[in-house]
Amino acid sequence: MENNITDIIKKAEELVFCFKKEIDNINDLKDIGLIRTKYMGKKGLFTSLLRSLNELNKDKKALAGKALNNMKKEVEEKINFHHELLRNKLLNDKLKKERIDITLPGRPINQGGVHPISKTMDEIISILGTLDFNVEEGPHIEDDYYNFTALNIPEYHPARQDHDTFYMNGSKKKKLLRTHTSPIQIRVMKEKKPPIKIIAPGNTYRCDDDATHSPMFHQIEGLVIDKNISMANLKWTIKELLTAFFNVKELPMRFRPSYFPFTEPSAEVDIGCSVDSGKLIIGKGKDWLEVLGCGMVNPKVFDNCNINTEVYNGFAFGLGVERFAMLKYGITDLRMFYDNDHRWLKHYSFKPTGFPNILKGIL
Ligand code: DAH
């Protein structure tokens, strides 16, 4: 039986030596558990050696016990230390692998909204779409010819002065930023044969900037050309548009004689309204609000586009999108549309998912 004190201590030193070699090769946390059981468990190598001290006499037992207990402590400390080291190393590796660049822009959730101008445009397009109007577009940089001359606004015509035009420098063909969407009428008439039934929404530009004017604004143009078109067709179309847009069943309308060079006769349309404790109410009332311009297409414009006035006639209208948006959504300051004030946008913008649909209701 092994009961020599030096042999026991020697054996213990060998165990410690083997243990140190083993633990230095461990890279997995579960192997730490295994090595702990192997040496320090109930039936572990070190524990068994300690138990064998019982066979020694009292003095030798005390002597060897002290030496072995010191070694046991060293082994335990080493296991704990290695355990901690390995845990930190694995955690750092994991963090390195899952590293995210916190300087990347975040993904906002439900932050964006539809601008009231876009919403108003979509609504008007949707209403007129159900009346079979097709959407057309034209260039923002226009020729003087399309923007003025072909629309019966020749040079030195006083209407040119009203338009506060942005002219482009150095262009031979007198280029300008379109002052209205009416030139799209000309482009469509020159390109397509009647019958024509179009709307042209888009940006327009005038050199004007104050509380009620912006250098860039939006219009929607309408044009219908066919045989036997009359003022009655124009009136019906405008009434359909306005009652659907303002969501009122009874909307008094007034066609006030006016003047536009490209229509003859021309009219401005007013709708009934009232003011109740500072709030504008569209519909029956004793006040009137001007909302758009319109008329029967001037035969001179047809001539410029080679459309036979013996066979065809038509009507046209033009409206300001900002004005429609302000009236419907109670917006009082035009400049706020373009300020990008986050608080204003949050209040006045619309859910991106709510597309206007005349069947479900435009509201
Ligand atoms: N182009 C006109 C403007 O900017 C608006 C307009 C009036 C367009 C009457 C039309 C129309 O088509 O018939 O002031």
mmCIF file of N, CA, C and O and ligand atoms in Angstrom, residues 163 179-180 182 185 206 219 221-222 260 262-263 293-295 316-318, ligand 1:
data_model
loop_
_atom_site.group_PDB
_atom_site.id
_atom_site.type_symbol
_atom_site.label_atom_id
_atom_site.label_comp_id
_atom_site.label_asym_id
_atom_site.label_seq_id
_atom_site.Cartn_x
_atom_site.Cartn_y
_atom_site.Cartn_z
ATOM 1 N N HIS A 163 -47.035 87.287 -65.736
ATOM 2 C CA HIS A 163 -46.493 85.973 -65.392
ATOM 3 C C HIS A 163 -45.155 85.956 -64.655
ATOM 4 O O HIS A 163 -44.708 84.910 -64.222
ATOM 5 N N THR A 179 -44.476 78.885 -66.645
ATOM 6 C CA THR A 179 -45.179 79.714 -65.655
ATOM 7 C C THR A 179 -46.547 79.128 -65.321
ATOM 8 O O THR A 179 -47.209 79.580 -64.405
ATOM 9 N N HIS A 180 -46.971 78.135 -66.101
ATOM 10 C CA HIS A 180 -48.232 77.437 -65.848
ATOM 11 C C HIS A 180 -48.187 76.066 -66.535
ATOM 12 O O HIS A 180 -47.221 75.761 -67.243
ATOM 13 N N SER A 182 -50.375 75.129 -68.701
ATOM 14 C CA SER A 182 -51.085 75.232 -69.990
ATOM 15 C C SER A 182 -50.242 74.821 -71.209
ATOM 16 O O SER A 182 -50.800 74.291 -72.177
ATOM 17 N N GLN A 185 -51.004 71.545 -72.746
ATOM 18 C CA GLN A 185 -52.142 71.487 -73.690
ATOM 19 C C GLN A 185 -51.607 71.482 -75.118
ATOM 20 O O GLN A 185 -52.010 70.656 -75.946
ATOM 21 N N ARG A 206 -42.826 81.028 -60.952
ATOM 22 C CA ARG A 206 -42.939 82.466 -61.243
ATOM 23 C C ARG A 206 -42.049 83.227 -60.277
ATOM 24 O O ARG A 206 -41.909 82.836 -59.118
ATOM 25 N N GLN A 219 -49.706 73.234 -60.308
ATOM 26 C CA GLN A 219 -51.004 73.414 -60.977
ATOM 27 C C GLN A 219 -51.473 72.077 -61.552
ATOM 28 O O GLN A 219 -50.675 71.161 -61.742
ATOM 29 N N GLU A 221 -53.750 71.081 -64.947
ATOM 30 C CA GLU A 221 -54.411 71.576 -66.154
ATOM 31 C C GLU A 221 -55.384 70.507 -66.633
ATOM 32 O O GLU A 221 -55.122 69.314 -66.473
ATOM 33 N N GLY A 222 -56.487 70.925 -67.216
ATOM 34 C CA GLY A 222 -57.415 69.959 -67.801
ATOM 35 C C GLY A 222 -57.738 70.373 -69.221
ATOM 36 O O GLY A 222 -57.818 71.566 -69.527
ATOM 37 N N PHE A 260 -58.887 84.904 -70.240
ATOM 38 C CA PHE A 260 -57.608 84.219 -70.460
ATOM 39 C C PHE A 260 -57.402 84.186 -71.964
ATOM 40 O O PHE A 260 -58.362 83.911 -72.709
ATOM 41 N N PHE A 262 -56.131 82.103 -73.903
ATOM 42 C CA PHE A 262 -56.252 80.798 -74.567
ATOM 43 C C PHE A 262 -57.655 80.215 -74.505
ATOM 44 O O PHE A 262 -57.892 79.108 -74.994
ATOM 45 N N THR A 263 -58.573 80.903 -73.835
ATOM 46 C CA THR A 263 -59.963 80.427 -73.820
ATOM 47 C C THR A 263 -60.901 81.574 -74.201
ATOM 48 O O THR A 263 -60.622 82.735 -73.910
ATOM 49 N N GLY A 293 -59.683 78.681 -62.902
ATOM 50 C CA GLY A 293 -59.981 79.362 -64.156
ATOM 51 C C GLY A 293 -60.301 78.339 -65.224
ATOM 52 O O GLY A 293 -59.775 77.225 -65.200
ATOM 53 N N CYS A 294 -61.175 78.740 -66.170
ATOM 54 C CA CYS A 294 -61.542 77.769 -67.208
ATOM 55 C C CYS A 294 -62.155 78.480 -68.412
ATOM 56 O O CYS A 294 -62.298 79.707 -68.422
ATOM 57 N N GLY A 295 -62.535 77.723 -69.417
ATOM 58 C CA GLY A 295 -63.197 78.321 -70.578
ATOM 59 C C GLY A 295 -63.217 77.369 -71.753
ATOM 60 O O GLY A 295 -62.725 76.237 -71.668
ATOM 61 N N ALA A 316 -61.114 73.881 -71.392
ATOM 62 C CA ALA A 316 -59.879 73.723 -70.610
ATOM 63 C C ALA A 316 -60.086 74.327 -69.235
ATOM 64 O O ALA A 316 -60.975 75.160 -69.035
ATOM 65 N N PHE A 317 -59.307 73.866 -68.275
ATOM 66 C CA PHE A 317 -59.319 74.503 -66.948
ATOM 67 C C PHE A 317 -57.944 74.374 -66.307
ATOM 68 O O PHE A 317 -57.144 73.510 -66.686
ATOM 69 N N GLY A 318 -57.702 75.256 -65.369
ATOM 70 C CA GLY A 318 -56.427 75.209 -64.660
ATOM 71 C C GLY A 318 -56.651 75.575 -63.208
ATOM 72 O O GLY A 318 -57.401 76.508 -62.908
HETATM 73 N N1 DAH B 1 -52.925 79.015 -67.012
HETATM 74 C C1 DAH B 1 -53.751 79.831 -66.145
HETATM 75 C C2 DAH B 1 -52.909 80.455 -65.065
HETATM 76 O O1 DAH B 1 -51.870 80.000 -64.783
HETATM 77 C C3 DAH B 1 -54.838 79.006 -65.513
HETATM 78 C C4 DAH B 1 -55.888 78.579 -66.505
HETATM 79 C C5 DAH B 1 -57.012 79.356 -66.711
HETATM 80 C C6 DAH B 1 -55.706 77.439 -67.256
HETATM 81 C C7 DAH B 1 -57.991 79.013 -67.610
HETATM 82 C C8 DAH B 1 -56.681 77.075 -68.198
HETATM 83 C C9 DAH B 1 -57.805 77.874 -68.360
HETATM 84 O O2 DAH B 1 -56.584 75.958 -68.934
HETATM 85 O O3 DAH B 1 -58.754 77.499 -69.261
HETATM 86 O O4 DAH B 1 -53.313 81.408 -64.476
#
